[in-house]
Short mmCIF file of C-alpha atoms in Angstrom, two decimals:
data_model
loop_
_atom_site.label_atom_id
_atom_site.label_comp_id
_atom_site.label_asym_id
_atom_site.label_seq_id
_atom_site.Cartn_x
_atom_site.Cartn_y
_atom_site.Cartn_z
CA UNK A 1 -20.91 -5.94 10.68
CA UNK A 2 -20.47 -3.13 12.82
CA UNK A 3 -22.26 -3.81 15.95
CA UNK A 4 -21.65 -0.59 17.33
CA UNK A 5 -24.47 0.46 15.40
CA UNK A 6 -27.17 -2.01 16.76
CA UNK A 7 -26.74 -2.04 20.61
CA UNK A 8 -29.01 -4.74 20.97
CA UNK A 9 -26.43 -6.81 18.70
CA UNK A 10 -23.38 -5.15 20.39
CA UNK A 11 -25.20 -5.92 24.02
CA UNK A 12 -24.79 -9.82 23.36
CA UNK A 13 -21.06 -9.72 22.36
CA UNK A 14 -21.48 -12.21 19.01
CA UNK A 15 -18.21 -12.24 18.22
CA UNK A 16 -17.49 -14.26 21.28
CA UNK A 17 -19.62 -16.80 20.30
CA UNK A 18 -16.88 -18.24 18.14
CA UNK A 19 -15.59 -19.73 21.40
CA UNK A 20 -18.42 -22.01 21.11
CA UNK A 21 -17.13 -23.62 17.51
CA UNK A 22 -15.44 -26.15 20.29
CA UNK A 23 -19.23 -27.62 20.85
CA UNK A 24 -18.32 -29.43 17.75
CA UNK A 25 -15.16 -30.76 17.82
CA UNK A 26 -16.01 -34.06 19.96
CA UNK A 27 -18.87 -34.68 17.54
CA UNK A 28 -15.82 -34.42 14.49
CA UNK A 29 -12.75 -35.85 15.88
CA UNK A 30 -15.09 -39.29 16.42
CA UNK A 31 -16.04 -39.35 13.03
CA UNK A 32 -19.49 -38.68 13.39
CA UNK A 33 -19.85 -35.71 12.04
CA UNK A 34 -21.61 -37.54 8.56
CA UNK A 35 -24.62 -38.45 11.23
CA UNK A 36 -27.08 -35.64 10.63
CA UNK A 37 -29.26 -36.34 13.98
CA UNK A 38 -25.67 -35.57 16.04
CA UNK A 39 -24.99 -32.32 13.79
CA UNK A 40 -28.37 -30.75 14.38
CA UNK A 41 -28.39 -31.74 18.24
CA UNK A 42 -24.63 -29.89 17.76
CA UNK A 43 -26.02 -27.00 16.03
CA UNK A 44 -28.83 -26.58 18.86
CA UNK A 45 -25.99 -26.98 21.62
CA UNK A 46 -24.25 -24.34 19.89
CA UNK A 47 -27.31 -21.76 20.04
CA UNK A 48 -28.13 -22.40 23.88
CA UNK A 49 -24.43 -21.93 24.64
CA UNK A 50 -24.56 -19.00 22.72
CA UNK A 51 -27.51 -17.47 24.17
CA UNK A 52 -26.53 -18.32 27.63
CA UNK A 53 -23.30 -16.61 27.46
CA UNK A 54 -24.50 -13.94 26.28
CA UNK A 55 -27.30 -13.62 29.01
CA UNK A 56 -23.82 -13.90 31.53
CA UNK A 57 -22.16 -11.02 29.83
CA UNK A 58 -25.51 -8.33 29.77
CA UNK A 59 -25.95 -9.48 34.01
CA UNK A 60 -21.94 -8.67 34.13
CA UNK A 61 -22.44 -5.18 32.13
CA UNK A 62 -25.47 -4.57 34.29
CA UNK A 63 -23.01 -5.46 37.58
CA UNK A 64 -20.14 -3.16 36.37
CA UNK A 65 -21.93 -0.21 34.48
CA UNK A 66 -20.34 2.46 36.29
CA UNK A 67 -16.85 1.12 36.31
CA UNK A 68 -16.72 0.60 32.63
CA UNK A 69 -18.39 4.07 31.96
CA UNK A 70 -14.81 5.11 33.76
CA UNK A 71 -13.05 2.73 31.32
CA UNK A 72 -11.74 4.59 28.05
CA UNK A 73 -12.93 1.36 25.92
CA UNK A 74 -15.11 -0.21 27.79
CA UNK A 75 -17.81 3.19 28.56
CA UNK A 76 -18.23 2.62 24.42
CA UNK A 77 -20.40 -0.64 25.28
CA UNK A 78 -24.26 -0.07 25.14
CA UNK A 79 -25.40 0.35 28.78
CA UNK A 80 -22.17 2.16 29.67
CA UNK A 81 -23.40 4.24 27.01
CA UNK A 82 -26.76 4.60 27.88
CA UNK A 83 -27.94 3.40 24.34
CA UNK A 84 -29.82 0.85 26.13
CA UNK A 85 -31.64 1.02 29.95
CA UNK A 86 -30.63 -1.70 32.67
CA UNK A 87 -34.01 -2.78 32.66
CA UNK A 88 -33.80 -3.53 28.84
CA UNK A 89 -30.92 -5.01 29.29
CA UNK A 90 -32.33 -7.51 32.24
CA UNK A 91 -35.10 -8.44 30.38
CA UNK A 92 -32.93 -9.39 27.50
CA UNK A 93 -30.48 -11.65 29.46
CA UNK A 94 -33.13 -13.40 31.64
CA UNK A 95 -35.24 -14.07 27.98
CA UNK A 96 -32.21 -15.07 26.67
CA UNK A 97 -31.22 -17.55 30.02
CA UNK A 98 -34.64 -18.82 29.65
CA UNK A 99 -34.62 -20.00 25.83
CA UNK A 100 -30.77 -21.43 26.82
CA UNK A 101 -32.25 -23.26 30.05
CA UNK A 102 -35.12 -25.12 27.67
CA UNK A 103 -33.06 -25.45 24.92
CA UNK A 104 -30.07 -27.77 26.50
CA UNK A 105 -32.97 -29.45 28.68
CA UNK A 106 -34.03 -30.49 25.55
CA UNK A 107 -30.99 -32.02 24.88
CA UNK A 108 -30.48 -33.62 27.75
CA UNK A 109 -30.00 -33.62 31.75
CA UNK A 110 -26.21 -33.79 31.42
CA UNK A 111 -25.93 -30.86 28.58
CA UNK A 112 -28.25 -28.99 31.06
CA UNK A 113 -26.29 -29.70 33.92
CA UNK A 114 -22.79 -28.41 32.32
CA UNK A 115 -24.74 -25.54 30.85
CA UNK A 116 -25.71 -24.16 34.58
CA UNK A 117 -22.51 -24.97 35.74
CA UNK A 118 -20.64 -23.09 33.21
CA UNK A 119 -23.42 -20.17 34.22
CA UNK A 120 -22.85 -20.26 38.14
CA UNK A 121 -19.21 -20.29 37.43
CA UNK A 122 -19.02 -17.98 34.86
CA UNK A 123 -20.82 -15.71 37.67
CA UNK A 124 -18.67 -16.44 40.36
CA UNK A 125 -16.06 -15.80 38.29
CA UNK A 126 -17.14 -12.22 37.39
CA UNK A 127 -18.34 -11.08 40.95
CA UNK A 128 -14.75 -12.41 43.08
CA UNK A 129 -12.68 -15.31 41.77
CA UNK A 130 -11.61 -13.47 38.81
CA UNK A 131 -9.41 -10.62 41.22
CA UNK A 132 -7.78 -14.56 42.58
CA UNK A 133 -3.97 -14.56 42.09
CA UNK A 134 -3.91 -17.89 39.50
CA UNK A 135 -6.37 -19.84 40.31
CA UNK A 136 -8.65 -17.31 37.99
CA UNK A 137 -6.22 -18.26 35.28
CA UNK A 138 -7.15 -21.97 36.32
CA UNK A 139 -11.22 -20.94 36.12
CA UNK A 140 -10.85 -19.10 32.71
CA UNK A 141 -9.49 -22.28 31.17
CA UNK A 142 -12.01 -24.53 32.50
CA UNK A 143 -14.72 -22.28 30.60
CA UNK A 144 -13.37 -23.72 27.01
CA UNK A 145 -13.10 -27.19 28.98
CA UNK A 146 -16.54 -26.81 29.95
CA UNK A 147 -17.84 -26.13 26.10
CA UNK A 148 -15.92 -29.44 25.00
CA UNK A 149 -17.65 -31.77 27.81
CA UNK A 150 -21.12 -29.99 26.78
CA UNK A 151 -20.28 -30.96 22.79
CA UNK A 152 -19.47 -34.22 24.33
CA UNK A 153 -22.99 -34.79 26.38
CA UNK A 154 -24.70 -32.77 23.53
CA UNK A 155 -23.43 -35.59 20.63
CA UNK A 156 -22.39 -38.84 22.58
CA UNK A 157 -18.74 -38.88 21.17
CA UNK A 158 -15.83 -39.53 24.14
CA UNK A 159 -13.05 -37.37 24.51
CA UNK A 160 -9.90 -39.26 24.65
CA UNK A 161 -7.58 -38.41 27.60
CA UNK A 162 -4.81 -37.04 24.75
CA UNK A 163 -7.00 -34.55 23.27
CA UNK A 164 -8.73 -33.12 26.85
CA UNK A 165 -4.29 -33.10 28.04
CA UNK A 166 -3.76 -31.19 24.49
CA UNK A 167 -6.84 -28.76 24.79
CA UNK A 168 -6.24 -27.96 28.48
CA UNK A 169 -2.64 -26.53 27.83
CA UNK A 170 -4.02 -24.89 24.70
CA UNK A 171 -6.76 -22.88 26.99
CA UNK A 172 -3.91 -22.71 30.13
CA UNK A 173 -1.87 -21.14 26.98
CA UNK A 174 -4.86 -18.69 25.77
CA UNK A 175 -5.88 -17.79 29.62
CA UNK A 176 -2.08 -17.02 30.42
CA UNK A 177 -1.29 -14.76 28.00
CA UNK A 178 -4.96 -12.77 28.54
CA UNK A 179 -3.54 -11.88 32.22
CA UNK A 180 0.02 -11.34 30.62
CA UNK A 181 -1.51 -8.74 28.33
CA UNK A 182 -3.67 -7.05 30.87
CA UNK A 183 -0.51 -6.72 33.06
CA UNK A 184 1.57 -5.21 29.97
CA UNK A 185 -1.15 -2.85 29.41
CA UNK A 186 -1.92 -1.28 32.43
CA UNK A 187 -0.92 2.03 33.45
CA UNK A 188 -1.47 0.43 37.29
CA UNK A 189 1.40 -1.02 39.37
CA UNK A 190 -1.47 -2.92 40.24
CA UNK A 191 -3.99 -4.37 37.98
CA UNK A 192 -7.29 -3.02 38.55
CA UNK A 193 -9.93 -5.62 39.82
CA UNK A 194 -7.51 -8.78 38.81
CA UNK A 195 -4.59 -10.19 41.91
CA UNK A 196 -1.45 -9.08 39.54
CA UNK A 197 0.79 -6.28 39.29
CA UNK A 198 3.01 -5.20 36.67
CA UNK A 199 6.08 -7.18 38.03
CA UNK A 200 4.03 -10.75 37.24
CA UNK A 201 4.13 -9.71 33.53
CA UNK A 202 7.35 -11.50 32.78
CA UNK A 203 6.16 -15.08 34.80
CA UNK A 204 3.33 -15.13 33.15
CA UNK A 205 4.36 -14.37 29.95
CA UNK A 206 7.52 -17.61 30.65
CA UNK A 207 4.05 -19.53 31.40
CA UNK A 208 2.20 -18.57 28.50
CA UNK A 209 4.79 -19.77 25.77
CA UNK A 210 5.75 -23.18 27.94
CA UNK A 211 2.35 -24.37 27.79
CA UNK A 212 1.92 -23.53 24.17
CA UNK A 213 5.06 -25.54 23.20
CA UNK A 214 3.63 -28.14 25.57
CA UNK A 215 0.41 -27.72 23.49
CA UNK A 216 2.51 -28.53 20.07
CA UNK A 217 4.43 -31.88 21.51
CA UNK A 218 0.83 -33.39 22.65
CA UNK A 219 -0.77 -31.94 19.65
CA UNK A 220 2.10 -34.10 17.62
CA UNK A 221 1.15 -37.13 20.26
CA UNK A 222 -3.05 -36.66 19.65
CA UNK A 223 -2.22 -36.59 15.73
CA UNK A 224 0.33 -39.83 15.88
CA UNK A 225 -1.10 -41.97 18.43
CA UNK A 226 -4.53 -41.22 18.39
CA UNK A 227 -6.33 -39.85 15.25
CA UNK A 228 -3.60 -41.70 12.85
CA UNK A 229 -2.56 -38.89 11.35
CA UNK A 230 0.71 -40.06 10.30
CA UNK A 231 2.10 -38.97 6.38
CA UNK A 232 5.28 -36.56 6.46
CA UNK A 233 3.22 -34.13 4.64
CA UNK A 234 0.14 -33.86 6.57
CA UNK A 235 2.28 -33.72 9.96
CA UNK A 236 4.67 -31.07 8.30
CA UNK A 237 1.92 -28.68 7.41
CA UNK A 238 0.05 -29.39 11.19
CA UNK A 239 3.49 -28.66 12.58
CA UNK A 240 4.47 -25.52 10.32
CA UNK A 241 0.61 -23.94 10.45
CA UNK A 242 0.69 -24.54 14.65
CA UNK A 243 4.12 -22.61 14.65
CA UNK A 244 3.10 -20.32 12.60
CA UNK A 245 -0.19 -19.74 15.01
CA UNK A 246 1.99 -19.70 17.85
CA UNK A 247 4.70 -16.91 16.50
CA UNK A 248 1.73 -14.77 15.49
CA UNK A 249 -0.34 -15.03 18.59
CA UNK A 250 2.60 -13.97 20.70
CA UNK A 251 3.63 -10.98 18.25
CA UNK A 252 2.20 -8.02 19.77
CA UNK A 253 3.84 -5.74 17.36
CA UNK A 254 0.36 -4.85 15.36
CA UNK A 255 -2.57 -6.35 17.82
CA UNK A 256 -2.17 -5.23 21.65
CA UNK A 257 -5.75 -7.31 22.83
CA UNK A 258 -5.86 -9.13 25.96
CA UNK A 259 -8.77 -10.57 24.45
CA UNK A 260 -8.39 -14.50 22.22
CA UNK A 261 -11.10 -13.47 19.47
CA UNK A 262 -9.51 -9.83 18.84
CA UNK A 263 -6.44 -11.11 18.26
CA UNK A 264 -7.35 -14.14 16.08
CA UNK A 265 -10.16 -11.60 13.81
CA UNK A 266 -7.66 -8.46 13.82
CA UNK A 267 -4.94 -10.22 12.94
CA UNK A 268 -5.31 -11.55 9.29
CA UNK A 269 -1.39 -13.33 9.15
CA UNK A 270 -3.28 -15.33 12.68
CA UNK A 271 -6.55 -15.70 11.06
CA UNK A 272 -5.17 -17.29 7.65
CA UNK A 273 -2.67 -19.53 9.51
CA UNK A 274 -5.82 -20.61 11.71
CA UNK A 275 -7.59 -21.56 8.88
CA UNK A 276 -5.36 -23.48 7.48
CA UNK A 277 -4.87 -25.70 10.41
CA UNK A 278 -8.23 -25.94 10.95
CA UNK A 279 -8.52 -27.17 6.92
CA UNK A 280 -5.76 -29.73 7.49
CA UNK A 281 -5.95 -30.70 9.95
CA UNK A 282 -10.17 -31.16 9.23
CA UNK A 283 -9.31 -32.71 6.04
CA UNK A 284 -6.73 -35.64 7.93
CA UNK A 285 -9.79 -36.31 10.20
CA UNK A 286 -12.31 -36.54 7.39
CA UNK A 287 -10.28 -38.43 5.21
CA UNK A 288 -9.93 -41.21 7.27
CA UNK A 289 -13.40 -42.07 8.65
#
C-alpha cells in the first residue's frame, strides 16, 4: 500500500510497526505460544505498542515540522507537507496515547509501566539525547530491549540471560550501522542534529560488523545450550541464513537506508533470507515443545 496517498496512514508510520513483531518472541521461545489466553494478551500488547509509537512519532513530526520541510525526503511526510494541520495531527497522537495508555493498563501495571517508559524515553530521545556522541546509539538499542521486556510482562514467559546477551548485540548491531549510514550519507562534515562527523564513519562501521559476528557466536550458544537446537542440519541452515542476513544487511550496493525496516522491505535477497531464518529457526522451536 502506498501510504503516500492516505496521510492519515502515512502520519502513523505502519511500516515501523514491524519492530513490534519482538512483543512475541518471549511468548514463543517458552513454548507457549499453543496457549491462546497468552497469544491474544500478545496480540493486544502488540496494538498498544503500536499505537503508542505511533502517537511518539506524530508529537516528533509536530516538534520538527519546519526542519524536515528543509529536508529533501523528509518535507514529503504529511505535516511537512501540509496534507494534514498540527492540530489534526495532535489530536490524533494524544487519541492514539490514550487508547495505548488503557490498553497496556489493561494488561497489567508492569506492561503499563514499560510502555510509559519506552514513551518518556523515546521523547527524550527525540528532543536532546539523540545529538549524544554514543550513548544515543546505547538509547536506540534499548528501544527493541524495551519491546522484548513488555512481550515478557505482557505473556509471563522469562527471558533467559543468553537470549537478552544475543538480542542486545543484535540491536547494538542494527543501532550502529543506522549512525554509520547517516554519517556515509551526509553531505555535512558534521552530521546535522546527531554528535558525529563524517570521520566516525569508519569506527562505527568496525563496530557495527563486530557486534553482528558477536550476535552469530551467542546466537550459536542460545540455539545449543539453551533452546536444544542441536541437529547438523538445522544449525547449518541457522548459521548459513544468519550469514546470509548479515552479508546482505551490510551490502549497500542497491539499498542506501539508514533506516532497519527499509532495508529489510527494499531489499528482497534480505527479506527472503529473513524469512527463512525466521521459518527455521520457528520450526526448531515449535518442534520441540
Amino acid at each position: 500500500m502506498n501510504t503516500g496517498s492516505f496521510p492519515l496512514l502515512a502520519l502513523l508510520r505502519p511500516k515501523h510497526w514491524a519492530k513490534n513483531i519482538l512483543i512475541f518472541l518471549p511468548v514463543i521461545l517458552a513454548g507457549k505460544f499453543r496457549e491462546t489466553p497468552l497469544i491474544i494478551d500478545a496480540m493486544l500488547g502488540f496494538v498498544s505498542f503500536s499505537l503508542m509509537a505511533s502517537s511518539g512519532y506524530i508529537l516528533n513530526d509536530i516538534r520538527d515540522i519546519d526542519r524536515d520541510r528543509a529536508h529533501p525526503r523528509k518535507s514529503r511526510r504529511p505535516l511537512a507537507a501540509a496534507q494534514i494541520s498540527v492540530v489534526q495531527a495532535l489530536a490524533v497522537a494524544i487519541v492514539l496515547l490514550g487508547i495505548s495508555v488503557a490498553m497496556s493498563a489493561y494488561l497489567g501495571k508492569i506492561p503499563l509501566l514499560y510502555l510509559l517508559v519506552y514513551f518518556v524515553l523515546n521523547y527524550l530521545y527525540s528532543t536532546f539525547l539523540k545529538a549524544v556522541r554514543f550513548f544515543d546509539i546505547i538509547i536506540l538499542s534499548s528501544f527493541y530491549l524495551i519491546r522484548l521486556f513488555y512481550g515478557s510482562a505482557v505473556t509471563d514467559a522469562e527471558l533467559t540471560g543468553w537470549f537478552l546477551a544475543t538480542t542486545t548485540l543484535s540491536f547494538l548491531t542494527l543501532s550502529t550501522n543506522k549512525r554509520f549510514m547517516e554519517c556515509l550519507l551526509s553531505k555535512h562534515d558534521k552530521i546535522p542534529g546527531r554528535g558525529y562527523t563524517k570521520e566516525d564513519a569508519t569506527f562505527l562501521q568496525i563496530f557495527s560488523v563486530t557486534f553482528a559476528v558477536g550476535t552469530l557466536v551467542l546466537l550459536n550458544m542460545h540455539a545449543f545450550f539453551v533452546l536444544h537446537i542441536q541437529a547438523p542440519l538445522a544449525i547449518g541452515l541457522i548459521n548459513l541464513f544468519a550469514a546470509g542476513i548479515m552479508f546482505a544487511y551490510f551490502d549497500n550496493k542497491n539499498n542506501m537506508s539508514d533506516d532497519p525496516v527499509d532495508r529489510v522491505l527494499k531489499n528482497p535477497l534480505l527479506l527472503v533470507m529473513t524469512v527463512l531464518f525466521i521459518a527455521v529457526y520457528a520450526w526448531e522451536v515449535i518442534s520441540r515443545t
